[in-house]
Amino acid sequence: MTTAHQLETIDRMRRLAFPAGAGREDGIRSGPGYHLAELGEARWEADEDAALRAGRDEQVAAEYGALVAALSTRWGDPQQVGLGARLDRMVLTGDMPEPWSELCGLTDHVHLWWVEERWIVVCAARWGEDQPWLLVAAVTEVDLP
């Protein structure tokens, strides 16, 4: 997905109303107060060597940087927020609203912009050490706990 397509997806999420319950449509997962989408991934093959995987991971990192730069051009410098302490809190209390609960499980930091009463969130994330990197975006009215 190109940066232009990623921006279109984020803009589409910004226009969507938040649903009362969880659902998924056109690659966007939504729930009360949020929308979440994967904008790209490294797409590893099981039998690939480490060099090929590293190259694909670097591509996701480059796409992430380009997306952050494009959004910064629109809305200024982002807040960069670490999620480690919030993940610890979630583990201890079990209390973390979506989409923050999912994001805390996927990454250790995010870039955030506050635009028209909604948070725009982007991050590079993955489900585990042996999984490929994903480029993820969220639009939410739920404040970061």
PDB file of C-alpha atoms in Angstrom:
ATOM      1  CA  MET A   1       0.000   0.000   0.000  1.00  0.00           C
ATOM      2  CA  THR A   2       1.376   3.411  -0.912  1.00  0.00           C
ATOM      3  CA  THR A   3       1.509   6.370   1.459  1.00  0.00           C
ATOM      4  CA  ALA A   4      -1.358   7.929  -0.518  1.00  0.00           C
ATOM      5  CA  HIS A   5      -3.502   4.812   0.039  1.00  0.00           C
ATOM      6  CA  GLN A   6      -2.566   4.766   3.728  1.00  0.00           C
ATOM      7  CA  LEU A   7      -3.637   8.403   4.060  1.00  0.00           C
ATOM      8  CA  GLU A   8      -6.915   7.606   2.281  1.00  0.00           C
ATOM      9  CA  THR A   9      -7.591   4.806   4.778  1.00  0.00           C
ATOM     10  CA  ILE A  10      -6.878   7.102   7.723  1.00  0.00           C
ATOM     11  CA  ASP A  11      -9.121   9.808   6.232  1.00  0.00           C
ATOM     12  CA  ARG A  12     -11.881   7.234   5.705  1.00  0.00           C
ATOM     13  CA  MET A  13     -11.585   6.145   9.364  1.00  0.00           C
ATOM     14  CA  ARG A  14     -11.774   9.806  10.429  1.00  0.00           C
ATOM     15  CA  ARG A  15     -15.109  10.198   8.595  1.00  0.00           C
ATOM     16  CA  LEU A  16     -16.692   6.991   9.871  1.00  0.00           C
ATOM     17  CA  ALA A  17     -19.080   7.064  12.791  1.00  0.00           C
ATOM     18  CA  PHE A  18     -18.105   4.846  15.698  1.00  0.00           C
ATOM     19  CA  PRO A  19     -20.361   1.809  16.061  1.00  0.00           C
ATOM     20  CA  ALA A  20     -22.085   0.660  19.240  1.00  0.00           C
ATOM     21  CA  GLY A  21     -20.515  -2.802  18.951  1.00  0.00           C
ATOM     22  CA  ALA A  22     -17.467  -4.469  17.454  1.00  0.00           C
ATOM     23  CA  GLY A  23     -17.348  -5.132  13.734  1.00  0.00           C
ATOM     24  CA  ARG A  24     -15.191  -5.252  10.633  1.00  0.00           C
ATOM     25  CA  GLU A  25     -15.717  -3.785   7.167  1.00  0.00           C
ATOM     26  CA  ASP A  26     -13.337  -3.195   4.255  1.00  0.00           C
ATOM     27  CA  GLY A  27     -10.255  -4.013   6.337  1.00  0.00           C
ATOM     28  CA  ILE A  28     -11.185  -1.678   9.201  1.00  0.00           C
ATOM     29  CA  ARG A  29     -11.990  -3.103  12.613  1.00  0.00           C
ATOM     30  CA  SER A  30     -14.241  -0.877  14.673  1.00  0.00           C
ATOM     31  CA  GLY A  31     -15.793  -0.714  18.082  1.00  0.00           C
ATOM     32  CA  PRO A  32     -17.235   1.830  20.461  1.00  0.00           C
ATOM     33  CA  GLY A  33     -15.018   4.902  20.105  1.00  0.00           C
ATOM     34  CA  TYR A  34     -12.398   3.561  17.679  1.00  0.00           C
ATOM     35  CA  HIS A  35     -11.402   2.285  14.233  1.00  0.00           C
ATOM     36  CA  LEU A  36      -8.227   0.247  13.631  1.00  0.00           C
ATOM     37  CA  ALA A  37      -6.591  -0.851  10.356  1.00  0.00           C
ATOM     38  CA  GLU A  38      -3.461  -2.634   9.195  1.00  0.00           C
ATOM     39  CA  LEU A  39      -1.889  -0.484   6.477  1.00  0.00           C
ATOM     40  CA  GLY A  40       0.934  -2.789   5.452  1.00  0.00           C
ATOM     41  CA  GLU A  41       2.970  -5.769   6.555  1.00  0.00           C
ATOM     42  CA  ALA A  42       6.324  -7.401   5.974  1.00  0.00           C
ATOM     43  CA  ARG A  43       4.723 -10.684   4.713  1.00  0.00           C
ATOM     44  CA  TRP A  44       7.345 -13.227   5.600  1.00  0.00           C
ATOM     45  CA  GLU A  45       7.394 -16.663   4.037  1.00  0.00           C
ATOM     46  CA  ALA A  46       8.040 -19.569   6.396  1.00  0.00           C
ATOM     47  CA  ASP A  47      11.144 -20.746   4.543  1.00  0.00           C
ATOM     48  CA  GLU A  48      12.740 -17.319   3.927  1.00  0.00           C
ATOM     49  CA  ASP A  49      16.195 -16.629   5.243  1.00  0.00           C
ATOM     50  CA  ALA A  50      16.902 -13.888   7.766  1.00  0.00           C
ATOM     51  CA  ALA A  51      18.240 -11.444   5.164  1.00  0.00           C
ATOM     52  CA  LEU A  52      15.006 -11.505   3.164  1.00  0.00           C
ATOM     53  CA  ARG A  53      12.950 -11.060   6.314  1.00  0.00           C
ATOM     54  CA  ALA A  54      15.130  -8.151   7.426  1.00  0.00           C
ATOM     55  CA  GLY A  55      14.644  -6.480   4.047  1.00  0.00           C
ATOM     56  CA  ARG A  56      10.885  -6.767   4.315  1.00  0.00           C
ATOM     57  CA  ASP A  57      10.975  -5.445   7.888  1.00  0.00           C
ATOM     58  CA  GLU A  58      13.037  -2.481   6.670  1.00  0.00           C
ATOM     59  CA  GLN A  59      10.369  -1.786   4.044  1.00  0.00           C
ATOM     60  CA  VAL A  60       7.694  -1.542   6.753  1.00  0.00           C
ATOM     61  CA  ALA A  61       9.983   0.775   8.747  1.00  0.00           C
ATOM     62  CA  ALA A  62      10.424   2.985   5.666  1.00  0.00           C
ATOM     63  CA  GLU A  63       6.650   3.078   5.069  1.00  0.00           C
ATOM     64  CA  TYR A  64       6.132   3.975   8.726  1.00  0.00           C
ATOM     65  CA  GLY A  65       8.600   6.852   8.448  1.00  0.00           C
ATOM     66  CA  ALA A  66       6.961   8.115   5.250  1.00  0.00           C
ATOM     67  CA  LEU A  67       3.498   7.975   6.828  1.00  0.00           C
ATOM     68  CA  VAL A  68       4.642   9.818   9.968  1.00  0.00           C
ATOM     69  CA  ALA A  69       6.257  12.471   7.744  1.00  0.00           C
ATOM     70  CA  ALA A  70       3.074  12.881   5.669  1.00  0.00           C
ATOM     71  CA  LEU A  71       0.864  13.170   8.743  1.00  0.00           C
ATOM     72  CA  SER A  72       3.328  15.608  10.345  1.00  0.00           C
ATOM     73  CA  THR A  73       3.078  17.788   7.248  1.00  0.00           C
ATOM     74  CA  ARG A  74      -0.692  17.879   7.746  1.00  0.00           C
ATOM     75  CA  TRP A  75      -0.906  18.272  11.502  1.00  0.00           C
ATOM     76  CA  GLY A  76       2.512  19.145  12.891  1.00  0.00           C
ATOM     77  CA  ASP A  77       4.889  17.117  14.995  1.00  0.00           C
ATOM     78  CA  PRO A  78       3.315  14.104  16.674  1.00  0.00           C
ATOM     79  CA  GLN A  79       3.434  13.128  20.287  1.00  0.00           C
ATOM     80  CA  GLN A  80       5.570  10.019  20.692  1.00  0.00           C
ATOM     81  CA  VAL A  81       4.268   7.915  23.537  1.00  0.00           C
ATOM     82  CA  GLY A  82       5.764   4.795  25.086  1.00  0.00           C
ATOM     83  CA  LEU A  83       3.269   2.106  25.997  1.00  0.00           C
ATOM     84  CA  GLY A  84       5.402  -0.054  28.315  1.00  0.00           C
ATOM     85  CA  ALA A  85       4.036   1.325  31.592  1.00  0.00           C
ATOM     86  CA  ARG A  86       0.504   1.150  30.232  1.00  0.00           C
ATOM     87  CA  LEU A  87       1.034  -2.490  29.282  1.00  0.00           C
ATOM     88  CA  ASP A  88       2.217  -3.183  32.836  1.00  0.00           C
ATOM     89  CA  ARG A  89      -0.918  -1.478  34.168  1.00  0.00           C
ATOM     90  CA  MET A  90      -3.116  -3.517  31.850  1.00  0.00           C
ATOM     91  CA  VAL A  91      -1.514  -6.752  33.026  1.00  0.00           C
ATOM     92  CA  LEU A  92      -1.887  -5.785  36.684  1.00  0.00           C
ATOM     93  CA  THR A  93      -5.406  -4.375  36.571  1.00  0.00           C
ATOM     94  CA  GLY A  94      -6.924  -5.872  33.440  1.00  0.00           C
ATOM     95  CA  ASP A  95      -8.294  -2.385  32.833  1.00  0.00           C
ATOM     96  CA  MET A  96      -7.473  -0.914  29.429  1.00  0.00           C
ATOM     97  CA  PRO A  97     -10.009   0.317  26.866  1.00  0.00           C
ATOM     98  CA  GLU A  98      -9.795  -0.458  23.166  1.00  0.00           C
ATOM     99  CA  PRO A  99      -8.021   0.343  20.954  1.00  0.00           C
ATOM    100  CA  TRP A 100      -5.286   0.933  23.545  1.00  0.00           C
ATOM    101  CA  SER A 101      -5.443  -2.599  24.909  1.00  0.00           C
ATOM    102  CA  GLU A 102      -4.707  -4.075  21.490  1.00  0.00           C
ATOM    103  CA  LEU A 103      -2.048  -1.488  20.678  1.00  0.00           C
ATOM    104  CA  CYS A 104      -0.262  -2.137  23.991  1.00  0.00           C
ATOM    105  CA  GLY A 105      -0.091  -5.799  23.054  1.00  0.00           C
ATOM    106  CA  LEU A 106       1.406  -5.025  19.640  1.00  0.00           C
ATOM    107  CA  THR A 107       3.982  -2.280  20.132  1.00  0.00           C
ATOM    108  CA  ASP A 108       6.008  -0.383  22.689  1.00  0.00           C
ATOM    109  CA  HIS A 109       5.385   3.116  21.282  1.00  0.00           C
ATOM    110  CA  VAL A 110       3.028   5.084  19.026  1.00  0.00           C
ATOM    111  CA  HIS A 111       2.903   8.409  17.222  1.00  0.00           C
ATOM    112  CA  LEU A 112      -0.215  10.480  18.031  1.00  0.00           C
ATOM    113  CA  TRP A 113      -1.945  13.541  16.650  1.00  0.00           C
ATOM    114  CA  TRP A 114      -5.042  15.211  18.160  1.00  0.00           C
ATOM    115  CA  VAL A 115      -7.226  16.274  15.223  1.00  0.00           C
ATOM    116  CA  GLU A 116     -10.851  17.420  15.360  1.00  0.00           C
ATOM    117  CA  GLU A 117     -11.607  15.757  18.705  1.00  0.00           C
ATOM    118  CA  ARG A 118     -10.038  12.433  17.723  1.00  0.00           C
ATOM    119  CA  TRP A 119      -6.667  10.801  18.198  1.00  0.00           C
ATOM    120  CA  ILE A 120      -4.870   9.664  15.072  1.00  0.00           C
ATOM    121  CA  VAL A 121      -2.460   6.859  16.003  1.00  0.00           C
ATOM    122  CA  VAL A 122       0.185   5.134  13.885  1.00  0.00           C
ATOM    123  CA  CYS A 123       2.719   2.506  14.860  1.00  0.00           C
ATOM    124  CA  ALA A 124       4.856  -0.358  13.667  1.00  0.00           C
ATOM    125  CA  ALA A 125       3.623  -3.436  15.460  1.00  0.00           C
ATOM    126  CA  ARG A 126       3.782  -7.206  15.521  1.00  0.00           C
ATOM    127  CA  TRP A 127       2.060 -10.075  17.254  1.00  0.00           C
ATOM    128  CA  GLY A 128       5.313 -11.670  18.473  1.00  0.00           C
ATOM    129  CA  GLU A 129       9.058 -11.874  17.943  1.00  0.00           C
ATOM    130  CA  ASP A 130       8.632 -14.528  15.259  1.00  0.00           C
ATOM    131  CA  GLN A 131       5.976 -12.524  13.391  1.00  0.00           C
ATOM    132  CA  PRO A 132       6.376  -9.915  10.634  1.00  0.00           C
ATOM    133  CA  TRP A 133       6.064  -6.198  11.295  1.00  0.00           C
ATOM    134  CA  LEU A 134       2.760  -4.475  10.543  1.00  0.00           C
ATOM    135  CA  LEU A 135       1.994  -0.830   9.939  1.00  0.00           C
ATOM    136  CA  VAL A 136      -1.103  -0.014  11.999  1.00  0.00           C
ATOM    137  CA  ALA A 137      -3.310   3.082  12.247  1.00  0.00           C
ATOM    138  CA  ALA A 138      -6.144   3.884  14.592  1.00  0.00           C
ATOM    139  CA  VAL A 139      -8.622   6.721  14.921  1.00  0.00           C
ATOM    140  CA  THR A 140     -10.202   7.015  18.334  1.00  0.00           C
ATOM    141  CA  GLU A 141     -12.036   9.350  20.646  1.00  0.00           C
ATOM    142  CA  VAL A 142     -10.846   7.254  23.611  1.00  0.00           C
ATOM    143  CA  ASP A 143      -8.056   9.044  25.488  1.00  0.00           C
ATOM    144  CA  LEU A 144      -4.860   7.155  26.213  1.00  0.00           C
ATOM    145  CA  PRO A 145      -5.125   5.897  29.796  1.00  0.00           C
TER     146      PRO A 145
END
